Amino acid sequence: MRKIFLLFVALLATTALWAYDFKSGDLYYNITSSSEPYTVEVTYQYEWSETNYSSLTSVVIPESVTYNGTTYSVTSIGERAFYECQSLTSITIPNSVTSIGGHAFVSCDSLTSITIPESITSIGEEAFAYCRNMKSVVWNAINCAYFSYSSNEGPFGDQRYNSAITSFSFTFGDSVQHIPAYLCYGMTKLTSVTIPNSVTSIGTQAFYGCSGLTSVVWNAINCADFLSDSRSRPFGYNSITSFTFGDSVQHIPAYLCSGMTKLTSVTLPNSVTSVGNAAFYECSGLTSPVYNAHCFVYMPTSYSGAYAIPEGIKQIAGSAFRGCVGLTSVTIPNSVTSIGDYAFDGCSGLTSPVYNAHSFAYMPTSYQGDYVIPEGIKQIAGAAFRDCSGLKSVTINSDAIVNKDYSSADNLKTIFGSQVTKYIIGPTKILTMEGWMTKLGKDPKYAESPEQLKLDAMEMFITQYKTSRGIYQNLGEGACDSYNTDHCSDSPESAKREINNFFNTETFTKYALELNAGLFVGALDESVENDALFERKSPTKWTEVIGAVNLGYTNFIIPEVRLKH
């Protein structure tokens, strides 16, 4: 009986070691789909064993294999498939393979190079880790994702503790669109890299910890921006001294080179027409201004004195002059139509407001009292009024807009500071009722006078607010629909009467003019909500709301929120 039990245990152990469906040629396979399309994955000969494929030196994985009369497409390399195949010197992966499992090639010490085909869409944790003699990788995967479950190490592992590698190259194919997160994480022997023009996105910390990396050639034409969080950027903890942009690059992503303190050389071609925020922020090794024919991107913080931005420049990138305490004055040509967030933040040597015909860039923190933003200004840079503790009120012409990240009433204090108690919106245009009910910025419609606006409002409420039950909206008393009839009028005449009562001359005129505040903060943004506003259900309450705006409350998006109901 004991012999039978031991034999059973041995069989279980054997089953665990030989977990495959069939063998074809030198390789073992598991069936992953037994119906059309028939697919298999390459698997191990012996799991967790130094004898796994111990006799193989060169492997060419076929695109398909036939077993029991059925032809299967080889679509994946399974987890630990070639684990510790110490004699393996080369492997060819076909384009039929779309995934490589975790630890698939761990400790393949004789493997010196690998080419990843275009077809690969996923690669598992530490797939090629501890390949101590790996010196060259050609990466052709067009859009691959990397999956790591226990650490930030990339699929090729961390080279910091590998003294066997003295040089290393990583080459991207011309069709690569996405570079996965952590792909080259910890490649301390990597000294240079070229990003192809096809790349449109790069994952978190793709090149983090490449301490030997000194040179980058960036050819990506229009790569997506990175986040301000340093952990989301591709380059971190490196020795990059040279960053060259190719002649076809159009956009430099936000935060791309931020924090590269050893960077001493940047080549910016005239093909670049836009630069994301803080692309070169804190690049303290740069000693000369960085700009091309279109964009001004960086001024060394050591600069002292006055500076005139060259004629023809259209954009000043975010944080371009940030921290230039020695800057005493700056001239911005009227060719500039876009100024990024924090462009002049911390420039304490500036004593006068900085703006041109189109954009307002900076208010000295020493400013005291009220300020009227000049007519014609169409953009107010983010953080332009930061730390202006003496600023009390701001008058803004109705055409002015703020940078995208600050375009809601709730965030006005981010632009002007919480100490500002009054905002006056210059009433140069009056939005029609139809304009209120549609997204501003797309096709706003204006009336010539408050009287015309009242007529538009009455017409719209009578023709468009009739419910399926034949009842009419009573504007002054709140929402009215087929489920809530408490505040509905029983006829068009009654509705018109209520609307007319609401839009009395004094209240309505003030209401129409103050609506321009909604233009400023991006009114009719459905993402902006404030439950307290929905409690204002009568003309009396509306008068209070309008008065509150005059008293300095920043939430002057109130009218459009109310009128949507």
Coordinates of C-alpha atoms in Angstrom, one line a residue:
M1 CA 0.0 0.0 0.0
R2 CA 2.8 2.4 0.9
K3 CA 4.5 1.7 -2.5
I4 CA 1.2 2.6 -4.3
F5 CA 1.0 5.9 -2.3
L6 CA 4.6 6.8 -3.2
L7 CA 4.0 6.0 -6.8
F8 CA 0.9 8.3 -6.8
V9 CA 3.0 11.2 -5.3
A10 CA 5.7 10.7 -7.9
L11 CA 3.0 10.8 -10.7
L12 CA 1.7 14.1 -9.2
A13 CA 5.1 15.6 -9.2
T14 CA 5.7 14.5 -12.8
T15 CA 2.4 16.0 -13.8
A16 CA 3.4 19.3 -12.2
L17 CA 6.8 19.3 -14.0
W18 CA 5.4 18.3 -17.4
A19 CA 2.4 20.6 -17.6
Y20 CA 2.0 20.7 -21.4
D21 CA -0.4 19.4 -24.0
F22 CA 1.9 18.2 -26.7
K23 CA 5.4 18.5 -28.1
S24 CA 6.3 19.6 -31.7
G25 CA 9.9 19.7 -32.8
D26 CA 12.0 20.9 -29.8
L27 CA 9.3 22.8 -28.1
Y28 CA 6.4 22.1 -25.8
Y29 CA 2.9 23.7 -26.2
N30 CA -0.3 24.3 -24.3
I31 CA -3.5 24.6 -26.3
T32 CA -5.1 28.0 -25.5
S33 CA -8.1 27.6 -27.9
S34 CA -9.4 24.3 -29.0
S35 CA -11.9 26.0 -31.4
E36 CA -11.4 28.4 -34.3
P37 CA -9.2 30.2 -34.3
Y38 CA -7.0 27.4 -32.9
T39 CA -4.2 28.8 -30.8
V40 CA -1.3 27.5 -28.6
E41 CA 1.4 29.0 -26.3
V42 CA 4.9 27.8 -26.0
T43 CA 5.4 26.4 -22.5
Y44 CA 8.3 25.0 -20.4
Q45 CA 9.7 21.5 -20.5
Y46 CA 10.4 21.5 -16.8
E47 CA 9.0 24.2 -14.5
W48 CA 11.4 26.0 -12.1
S49 CA 14.2 23.8 -13.2
E50 CA 17.8 24.3 -14.5
T51 CA 17.2 21.4 -16.8
N52 CA 14.4 23.2 -18.6
Y53 CA 15.3 23.0 -22.3
S54 CA 18.9 22.4 -21.2
S55 CA 19.9 21.1 -24.7
L56 CA 18.7 24.0 -26.7
T57 CA 21.1 26.7 -28.0
S58 CA 19.1 28.3 -30.8
V59 CA 15.3 28.5 -31.1
V60 CA 13.1 29.6 -33.9
I61 CA 9.5 29.7 -32.8
P62 CA 7.2 28.7 -35.7
E63 CA 4.1 30.7 -36.6
S64 CA 2.0 27.6 -36.5
V65 CA 2.2 23.9 -35.4
T66 CA 0.1 20.9 -36.3
Y67 CA -1.1 18.4 -33.7
N68 CA -3.6 15.5 -34.3
G69 CA -4.5 16.9 -37.7
T70 CA -5.3 20.4 -36.3
T71 CA -3.1 23.4 -37.2
Y72 CA -2.6 25.9 -34.3
S73 CA -1.4 29.4 -34.5
V74 CA 1.4 30.1 -32.0
T75 CA 0.2 33.3 -30.3
S76 CA 2.0 33.5 -27.0
I77 CA 5.1 32.5 -25.0
G78 CA 3.9 31.3 -21.6
E79 CA 5.1 32.3 -18.2
R80 CA 8.5 30.8 -17.3
A81 CA 8.6 29.1 -20.7
F82 CA 12.4 29.4 -21.1
Y83 CA 13.2 29.9 -17.5
E84 CA 16.9 29.4 -16.8
C85 CA 17.7 28.1 -20.3
Q86 CA 21.4 28.9 -19.7
S87 CA 22.6 27.4 -23.0
L88 CA 20.1 29.5 -25.1
T89 CA 22.1 31.9 -27.3
S90 CA 19.4 33.1 -29.7
I91 CA 15.7 33.0 -30.2
T92 CA 13.5 34.2 -33.0
I93 CA 9.9 35.3 -32.2
P94 CA 7.4 35.3 -35.1
N95 CA 4.8 38.0 -35.8
S96 CA 2.1 35.5 -34.8
V97 CA 3.1 35.9 -31.2
T98 CA 1.2 38.7 -29.4
S99 CA 2.2 38.1 -25.7
I100 CA 5.2 37.1 -23.7
G101 CA 4.5 35.9 -20.2
G102 CA 6.1 36.9 -17.0
H103 CA 9.6 35.5 -16.3
A104 CA 9.5 33.8 -19.7
F105 CA 13.3 34.2 -20.2
V106 CA 14.6 34.8 -16.7
S107 CA 18.3 33.9 -16.2
C108 CA 19.0 33.0 -19.9
D109 CA 22.6 33.9 -19.3
S110 CA 23.9 33.1 -22.8
L111 CA 21.3 35.2 -24.5
T112 CA 23.0 38.4 -25.7
S113 CA 20.4 40.0 -27.9
I114 CA 16.6 39.9 -28.6
T115 CA 14.3 41.3 -31.2
I116 CA 10.7 42.0 -30.1
P117 CA 8.4 41.8 -33.1
E118 CA 5.7 44.4 -34.0
S119 CA 2.9 42.0 -33.1
I120 CA 3.6 41.9 -29.3
T121 CA 0.8 43.7 -27.4
S122 CA 1.7 42.6 -23.8
I123 CA 4.8 41.5 -22.0
G124 CA 4.8 40.2 -18.4
E125 CA 6.8 41.0 -15.3
E126 CA 10.6 40.6 -15.6
A127 CA 10.2 38.6 -18.8
F128 CA 13.9 39.0 -19.6
A129 CA 15.3 39.8 -16.1
Y130 CA 18.7 38.5 -15.0
C131 CA 19.9 37.8 -18.5
R132 CA 23.4 38.7 -17.4
N133 CA 24.9 39.0 -20.8
M134 CA 22.1 40.8 -22.7
K135 CA 23.7 43.6 -24.6
S136 CA 21.2 44.5 -27.3
V137 CA 17.5 44.9 -27.7
V138 CA 15.6 45.8 -30.8
W139 CA 12.0 46.8 -29.9
N140 CA 9.5 46.8 -32.8
A141 CA 6.3 46.3 -30.8
I142 CA 3.8 48.9 -32.1
N143 CA 1.5 49.2 -29.1
C144 CA 2.6 47.0 -26.2
A145 CA 1.5 47.1 -22.6
Y146 CA 3.7 46.0 -19.7
F147 CA 2.3 44.3 -16.6
S148 CA 4.2 44.4 -13.3
Y149 CA 2.7 43.1 -10.2
S150 CA 5.3 43.3 -7.5
S151 CA 7.8 46.0 -8.4
N152 CA 8.6 48.9 -10.7
E153 CA 11.3 46.9 -12.5
G154 CA 10.8 46.6 -16.2
P155 CA 10.7 43.5 -18.4
F156 CA 14.5 43.5 -18.8
G157 CA 15.2 43.9 -15.1
D158 CA 17.6 46.1 -13.2
Q159 CA 21.2 46.4 -14.5
R160 CA 22.6 48.1 -11.4
Y161 CA 23.9 44.8 -10.0
N162 CA 25.1 43.3 -13.2
S163 CA 28.9 43.8 -13.7
A164 CA 29.0 41.5 -16.7
I165 CA 27.4 44.1 -19.0
T166 CA 29.8 47.0 -20.0
S167 CA 27.7 48.4 -22.8
F168 CA 24.1 48.2 -23.8
S169 CA 21.9 49.3 -26.8
F170 CA 18.2 49.7 -27.0
T171 CA 16.8 50.4 -30.5
F172 CA 13.2 51.3 -31.3
G173 CA 11.7 50.3 -34.7
D174 CA 10.2 53.0 -37.0
S175 CA 6.6 51.8 -36.4
V176 CA 6.5 52.0 -32.6
Q177 CA 3.6 54.1 -31.3
H178 CA 3.6 53.4 -27.6
I179 CA 6.6 52.8 -25.3
P180 CA 5.4 50.9 -22.2
A181 CA 5.8 51.9 -18.6
Y182 CA 9.0 50.8 -17.0
L183 CA 10.3 49.4 -20.3
C184 CA 13.9 50.5 -19.8
Y185 CA 13.7 51.0 -16.0
G186 CA 17.1 50.6 -14.3
M187 CA 19.1 50.1 -17.5
T188 CA 22.2 51.7 -16.0
K189 CA 24.4 50.7 -19.0
L190 CA 22.2 52.5 -21.5
T191 CA 24.0 55.6 -22.7
S192 CA 21.9 56.9 -25.6
V193 CA 18.5 56.4 -27.0
T194 CA 16.5 57.6 -30.1
I195 CA 12.8 58.0 -29.9
P196 CA 11.3 57.5 -33.4
N197 CA 8.8 59.9 -35.0
S198 CA 6.0 57.3 -34.8
V199 CA 5.8 57.4 -31.0
T200 CA 2.6 59.1 -29.7
S201 CA 2.7 58.1 -26.0
I202 CA 5.2 56.9 -23.4
G203 CA 4.3 55.1 -20.2
T204 CA 5.3 56.0 -16.6
Q205 CA 9.0 55.9 -15.8
A206 CA 9.9 54.2 -19.1
F207 CA 13.5 55.3 -18.7
Y208 CA 13.7 55.9 -15.0
G209 CA 17.0 55.0 -13.3
C210 CA 19.0 55.0 -16.6
S211 CA 21.9 56.6 -14.7
G212 CA 24.3 56.2 -17.6
L213 CA 22.0 57.8 -20.1
T214 CA 23.6 61.0 -21.4
S215 CA 22.1 61.6 -24.8
V216 CA 18.5 61.6 -26.2
V217 CA 17.4 62.1 -29.8
W218 CA 13.7 62.9 -29.8
N219 CA 12.0 62.5 -33.2
A220 CA 8.4 61.9 -31.9
I221 CA 6.3 64.3 -34.0
N222 CA 3.4 64.8 -31.7
C223 CA 3.7 62.8 -28.4
A224 CA 1.2 63.2 -25.6
D225 CA 1.9 65.4 -22.7
F226 CA 3.1 64.1 -19.3
L227 CA 1.7 64.9 -15.9
S228 CA 3.3 67.2 -13.4
D229 CA 3.9 64.3 -11.0
S230 CA 7.6 63.4 -11.5
R231 CA 6.7 59.7 -11.2
S232 CA 4.7 59.9 -14.4
R233 CA 7.5 61.3 -16.6
P234 CA 9.6 59.0 -18.8
F235 CA 13.0 60.2 -17.8
G236 CA 14.1 60.4 -14.2
Y237 CA 17.4 59.8 -12.2
N238 CA 19.6 60.1 -15.3
S239 CA 22.7 61.9 -16.5
I240 CA 21.3 63.4 -19.7
T241 CA 23.5 66.3 -21.0
S242 CA 22.2 66.5 -24.6
F243 CA 18.6 66.5 -25.8
T244 CA 18.2 66.8 -29.6
F245 CA 14.8 67.3 -31.3
G246 CA 14.4 66.0 -34.9
D247 CA 13.5 68.3 -37.7
S248 CA 9.9 66.9 -37.9
V249 CA 8.9 67.4 -34.3
Q250 CA 5.9 69.6 -33.9
H251 CA 5.0 69.4 -30.2
I252 CA 7.2 69.1 -27.1
P253 CA 5.2 67.3 -24.4
A254 CA 4.6 69.0 -21.0
Y255 CA 7.3 68.1 -18.4
L256 CA 9.4 66.2 -20.9
C257 CA 12.8 67.5 -19.7
S258 CA 11.6 69.0 -16.4
G259 CA 14.2 68.5 -13.7
M260 CA 17.1 67.5 -16.0
T261 CA 19.7 69.4 -14.0
K262 CA 22.6 68.1 -16.0
L263 CA 21.2 69.1 -19.4
T264 CA 23.6 71.5 -21.0
S265 CA 22.5 71.4 -24.7
V266 CA 19.2 71.5 -26.4
T267 CA 18.5 71.7 -30.2
L268 CA 15.1 73.2 -30.9
P269 CA 14.1 73.0 -34.7
N270 CA 11.7 75.5 -36.2
S271 CA 9.3 72.6 -36.9
V272 CA 8.2 72.9 -33.2
T273 CA 5.1 75.0 -33.0
S274 CA 3.8 74.1 -29.5
V275 CA 5.4 73.3 -26.2
G276 CA 3.6 71.8 -23.1
N277 CA 3.8 73.4 -19.7
A278 CA 7.1 73.2 -17.8
A279 CA 8.8 71.2 -20.5
F280 CA 12.2 72.5 -19.4
Y281 CA 11.5 73.7 -15.9
E282 CA 14.4 73.4 -13.4
C283 CA 16.9 72.6 -16.2
S284 CA 19.5 74.5 -14.2
G285 CA 22.4 73.4 -16.4
L286 CA 21.1 75.4 -19.4
T287 CA 22.9 78.7 -19.5
S288 CA 21.3 80.3 -22.6
P289 CA 17.7 81.1 -23.5
V290 CA 16.0 78.3 -25.5
Y291 CA 13.6 79.2 -28.3
N292 CA 12.9 78.9 -32.0
A293 CA 10.9 80.9 -34.5
H294 CA 7.6 80.1 -32.8
C295 CA 8.1 79.2 -29.2
F296 CA 10.1 80.6 -26.2
V297 CA 10.5 77.7 -23.8
Y298 CA 13.2 78.5 -21.2
M299 CA 15.1 81.3 -19.6
P300 CA 18.0 80.5 -17.3
T301 CA 17.1 81.5 -13.7
S302 CA 20.5 83.2 -13.5
Y303 CA 19.4 85.8 -16.0
S304 CA 19.6 89.4 -14.8
G305 CA 18.3 92.6 -16.3
A306 CA 15.7 93.4 -19.0
Y307 CA 14.8 91.1 -21.8
A308 CA 12.9 91.5 -25.0
I309 CA 11.3 88.3 -26.4
P310 CA 12.1 88.1 -30.1
E311 CA 9.6 89.2 -32.7
G312 CA 7.6 86.4 -34.3
I313 CA 7.3 84.2 -31.2
K314 CA 3.8 83.0 -30.8
Q315 CA 4.0 81.0 -27.6
I316 CA 5.7 81.4 -24.3
A317 CA 5.7 78.0 -22.7
G318 CA 4.5 77.4 -19.1
S319 CA 7.3 78.0 -16.5
A320 CA 9.5 79.5 -19.2
F321 CA 10.7 82.4 -16.9
R322 CA 9.8 80.8 -13.6
G323 CA 12.1 81.7 -10.8
C324 CA 14.1 84.4 -12.8
V325 CA 14.4 86.7 -9.8
G326 CA 16.9 88.9 -11.6
L327 CA 14.6 89.7 -14.4
T328 CA 13.7 93.4 -14.1
S329 CA 11.5 93.9 -17.2
V330 CA 10.3 92.0 -20.1
T331 CA 8.9 93.0 -23.5
I332 CA 6.4 90.7 -25.1
P333 CA 5.8 91.2 -28.8
N334 CA 2.2 91.2 -30.1
S335 CA 3.0 88.1 -32.1
V336 CA 2.6 86.2 -28.8
T337 CA -1.0 84.9 -28.5
S338 CA -0.4 82.1 -25.9
I339 CA 1.3 82.2 -22.5
G340 CA 1.5 79.0 -20.4
D341 CA 0.8 78.5 -16.7
Y342 CA 3.4 79.9 -14.3
A343 CA 5.3 81.5 -17.2
F344 CA 6.7 84.3 -15.0
D345 CA 5.9 82.9 -11.6
G346 CA 8.5 83.9 -9.0
C347 CA 10.0 86.7 -11.1
S348 CA 10.1 89.0 -8.0
G349 CA 12.3 91.6 -9.9
L350 CA 9.4 92.6 -12.1
T351 CA 7.6 95.7 -10.8
S352 CA 5.1 96.3 -13.5
P353 CA 2.3 94.2 -15.0
V354 CA 3.4 92.1 -17.9
Y355 CA 1.1 91.8 -21.0
N356 CA 0.8 92.5 -24.7
A357 CA -2.2 93.2 -26.9
H358 CA -3.5 89.6 -26.5
S359 CA -2.4 88.0 -23.3
F360 CA -1.9 89.0 -19.6
A361 CA 1.1 87.2 -18.2
Y362 CA 2.1 88.5 -14.8
M363 CA 1.1 90.8 -12.0
P364 CA 3.8 91.8 -9.5
T365 CA 3.1 90.4 -6.1
S366 CA 3.7 93.8 -4.6
Y367 CA 0.6 95.3 -6.4
Q368 CA -1.9 96.9 -4.1
G369 CA -5.6 97.8 -4.6
D370 CA -7.9 97.4 -7.6
Y371 CA -6.9 96.5 -11.2
V372 CA -8.5 96.8 -14.6
I373 CA -7.3 94.3 -17.1
P374 CA -6.7 96.1 -20.4
E375 CA -9.2 96.0 -23.2
G376 CA -8.5 93.5 -25.9
I377 CA -6.9 90.9 -23.6
K378 CA -8.2 87.5 -24.6
Q379 CA -6.1 85.3 -22.4
I380 CA -5.0 85.4 -18.8
A381 CA -2.2 83.0 -18.0
G382 CA -2.6 80.5 -15.2
A383 CA -1.2 81.8 -11.9
A384 CA -0.7 85.3 -13.4
F385 CA -1.9 86.8 -10.2
R386 CA -0.5 84.3 -7.8
D387 CA 0.5 85.6 -4.4
C388 CA -0.8 89.1 -5.1
S389 CA -2.0 89.5 -1.5
G390 CA -2.7 93.2 -2.0
L391 CA -5.0 92.8 -4.9
K392 CA -8.6 93.7 -3.9
S393 CA -10.7 93.7 -7.0
V394 CA -10.4 92.9 -10.7
T395 CA -12.2 94.3 -13.7
I396 CA -12.1 92.0 -16.7
N397 CA -13.4 92.7 -20.2
S398 CA -15.9 90.2 -21.4
D399 CA -13.6 88.7 -24.1
A400 CA -11.0 87.5 -21.6
I401 CA -10.6 83.8 -21.0
V402 CA -8.3 82.0 -18.7
N403 CA -6.1 79.0 -19.3
K404 CA -8.0 75.7 -19.6
D405 CA -7.1 74.3 -16.2
Y406 CA -8.6 77.4 -14.5
S407 CA -11.8 77.9 -16.5
S408 CA -14.4 77.4 -13.7
A409 CA -15.8 79.9 -11.2
D410 CA -14.7 77.6 -8.3
N411 CA -11.1 78.0 -9.3
L412 CA -11.0 81.7 -9.8
K413 CA -9.1 82.0 -6.5
T414 CA -6.3 80.0 -8.1
I415 CA -5.8 82.8 -10.6
F416 CA -6.4 85.9 -8.5
G417 CA -6.1 84.7 -5.0
S418 CA -8.7 84.2 -2.3
Q419 CA -8.2 87.7 -0.9
V420 CA -9.9 89.3 -4.0
T421 CA -13.4 90.3 -2.9
K422 CA -14.9 91.7 -6.1
Y423 CA -15.0 90.8 -9.8
I424 CA -16.4 93.3 -12.3
I425 CA -17.1 91.9 -15.8
G426 CA -17.1 94.5 -18.5
P427 CA -20.6 94.2 -20.2
T428 CA -19.7 94.7 -23.8
K429 CA -22.0 92.0 -25.0
I430 CA -25.3 90.5 -23.8
L431 CA -25.9 86.8 -24.4
T432 CA -29.3 85.8 -25.7
M433 CA -31.5 83.2 -24.0
E434 CA -30.6 80.7 -26.7
G435 CA -27.0 81.4 -26.0
W436 CA -27.5 80.5 -22.4
M437 CA -29.0 77.2 -23.3
T438 CA -26.1 76.1 -25.5
K439 CA -22.4 75.6 -24.8
L440 CA -20.5 78.8 -24.8
G441 CA -17.4 79.1 -27.0
K442 CA -19.0 77.1 -29.8
D443 CA -21.6 79.4 -31.1
P444 CA -22.7 82.0 -28.5
K445 CA -25.5 84.3 -29.6
Y446 CA -25.8 87.9 -28.5
A447 CA -28.6 90.5 -28.2
E448 CA -28.2 94.2 -29.0
S449 CA -30.0 95.3 -25.9
P450 CA -31.5 94.0 -22.6
E451 CA -34.9 94.6 -24.2
Q452 CA -34.2 92.3 -27.1
L453 CA -32.9 89.7 -24.7
K454 CA -36.1 89.8 -22.8
L455 CA -38.1 89.2 -25.9
D456 CA -35.9 86.3 -26.8
A457 CA -36.2 84.9 -23.4
M458 CA -40.0 85.0 -23.4
E459 CA -40.3 83.5 -26.8
M460 CA -37.9 80.7 -25.9
F461 CA -39.6 79.7 -22.7
I462 CA -43.1 79.7 -24.2
T463 CA -42.1 77.7 -27.3
Q464 CA -39.5 75.4 -25.9
Y465 CA -40.6 74.8 -22.3
K466 CA -44.1 73.4 -23.1
T467 CA -44.3 69.9 -21.6
S468 CA -46.0 66.9 -23.0
R469 CA -48.9 67.6 -20.7
G470 CA -49.4 71.1 -22.1
I471 CA -48.1 72.9 -19.1
Y472 CA -45.7 75.8 -19.2
Q473 CA -42.5 76.8 -17.4
N474 CA -42.8 79.4 -14.7
L475 CA -39.3 80.8 -14.6
G476 CA -39.7 82.7 -11.4
E477 CA -40.8 79.6 -9.4
G478 CA -38.4 76.9 -10.4
A479 CA -38.4 73.7 -12.4
C480 CA -41.5 72.6 -14.2
D481 CA -42.0 69.3 -16.1
S482 CA -44.5 66.5 -16.4
Y483 CA -43.4 65.1 -13.0
N484 CA -43.1 68.4 -11.1
T485 CA -46.1 70.7 -11.8
D486 CA -46.0 72.7 -8.6
H487 CA -44.5 75.8 -10.3
C488 CA -45.9 75.5 -13.7
S489 CA -48.1 78.0 -15.5
D490 CA -51.4 76.8 -17.0
S491 CA -51.2 78.8 -20.2
P492 CA -48.7 80.7 -22.5
E493 CA -50.2 83.9 -21.3
S494 CA -49.6 83.0 -17.7
A495 CA -46.0 82.0 -18.5
K496 CA -45.4 85.2 -20.3
R497 CA -46.8 87.2 -17.5
E498 CA -44.5 85.4 -15.0
I499 CA -41.4 85.8 -17.2
N500 CA -42.2 89.5 -17.7
N501 CA -42.6 90.0 -13.9
F502 CA -39.3 88.3 -13.4
F503 CA -37.4 90.4 -16.0
N504 CA -38.3 93.8 -14.6
T505 CA -36.3 96.6 -15.9
E506 CA -33.8 97.1 -13.0
T507 CA -33.3 93.4 -12.2
F508 CA -33.1 92.2 -15.7
T509 CA -30.6 94.8 -16.9
K510 CA -28.3 94.0 -14.1
Y511 CA -28.9 90.3 -14.7
A512 CA -28.1 90.6 -18.4
L513 CA -24.9 92.5 -17.8
E514 CA -23.6 90.3 -15.1
L515 CA -24.1 87.3 -17.3
N516 CA -20.8 88.2 -19.0
A517 CA -19.2 86.7 -15.9
G518 CA -20.5 83.4 -17.2
L519 CA -18.7 84.1 -20.4
F520 CA -15.5 84.6 -18.5
V521 CA -15.6 81.4 -16.5
G522 CA -17.0 79.2 -19.3
A523 CA -20.7 79.2 -18.5
L524 CA -23.0 76.3 -19.3
D525 CA -20.3 73.8 -18.4
E526 CA -22.4 70.9 -17.3
S527 CA -19.7 69.6 -15.0
V528 CA -20.0 72.7 -12.8
E529 CA -22.7 72.2 -10.1
N530 CA -23.5 73.8 -6.9
D531 CA -26.5 72.5 -5.0
A532 CA -27.0 75.8 -3.1
L533 CA -27.8 77.6 -6.4
F534 CA -30.8 75.4 -7.0
E535 CA -32.5 76.8 -4.0
R536 CA -33.0 80.2 -5.6
K537 CA -36.5 79.8 -7.0
S538 CA -38.0 83.2 -6.9
P539 CA -37.4 86.7 -8.5
T540 CA -36.6 87.9 -5.0
K541 CA -34.0 85.3 -4.6
W542 CA -32.6 86.0 -8.0
T543 CA -32.2 89.7 -7.0
E544 CA -30.2 88.5 -4.1
V545 CA -28.0 86.4 -6.3
I546 CA -27.3 89.3 -8.6
G547 CA -26.5 91.5 -5.7
A548 CA -24.2 88.8 -4.3
V549 CA -22.2 88.9 -7.6
N550 CA -21.8 92.7 -7.1
L551 CA -20.6 92.1 -3.6
G552 CA -17.8 89.9 -4.9
Y553 CA -18.9 86.3 -4.7
T554 CA -16.9 84.4 -7.4
N555 CA -19.7 82.0 -8.3
F556 CA -21.3 84.1 -11.0
I557 CA -22.1 81.0 -13.1
I558 CA -25.4 81.1 -11.2
P559 CA -27.7 82.4 -14.0
E560 CA -27.0 79.7 -16.5
V561 CA -27.3 77.0 -13.9
R562 CA -30.7 78.2 -12.9
L563 CA -31.9 78.7 -16.5
K564 CA -31.1 75.1 -17.4
H565 CA -34.0 74.0 -15.2

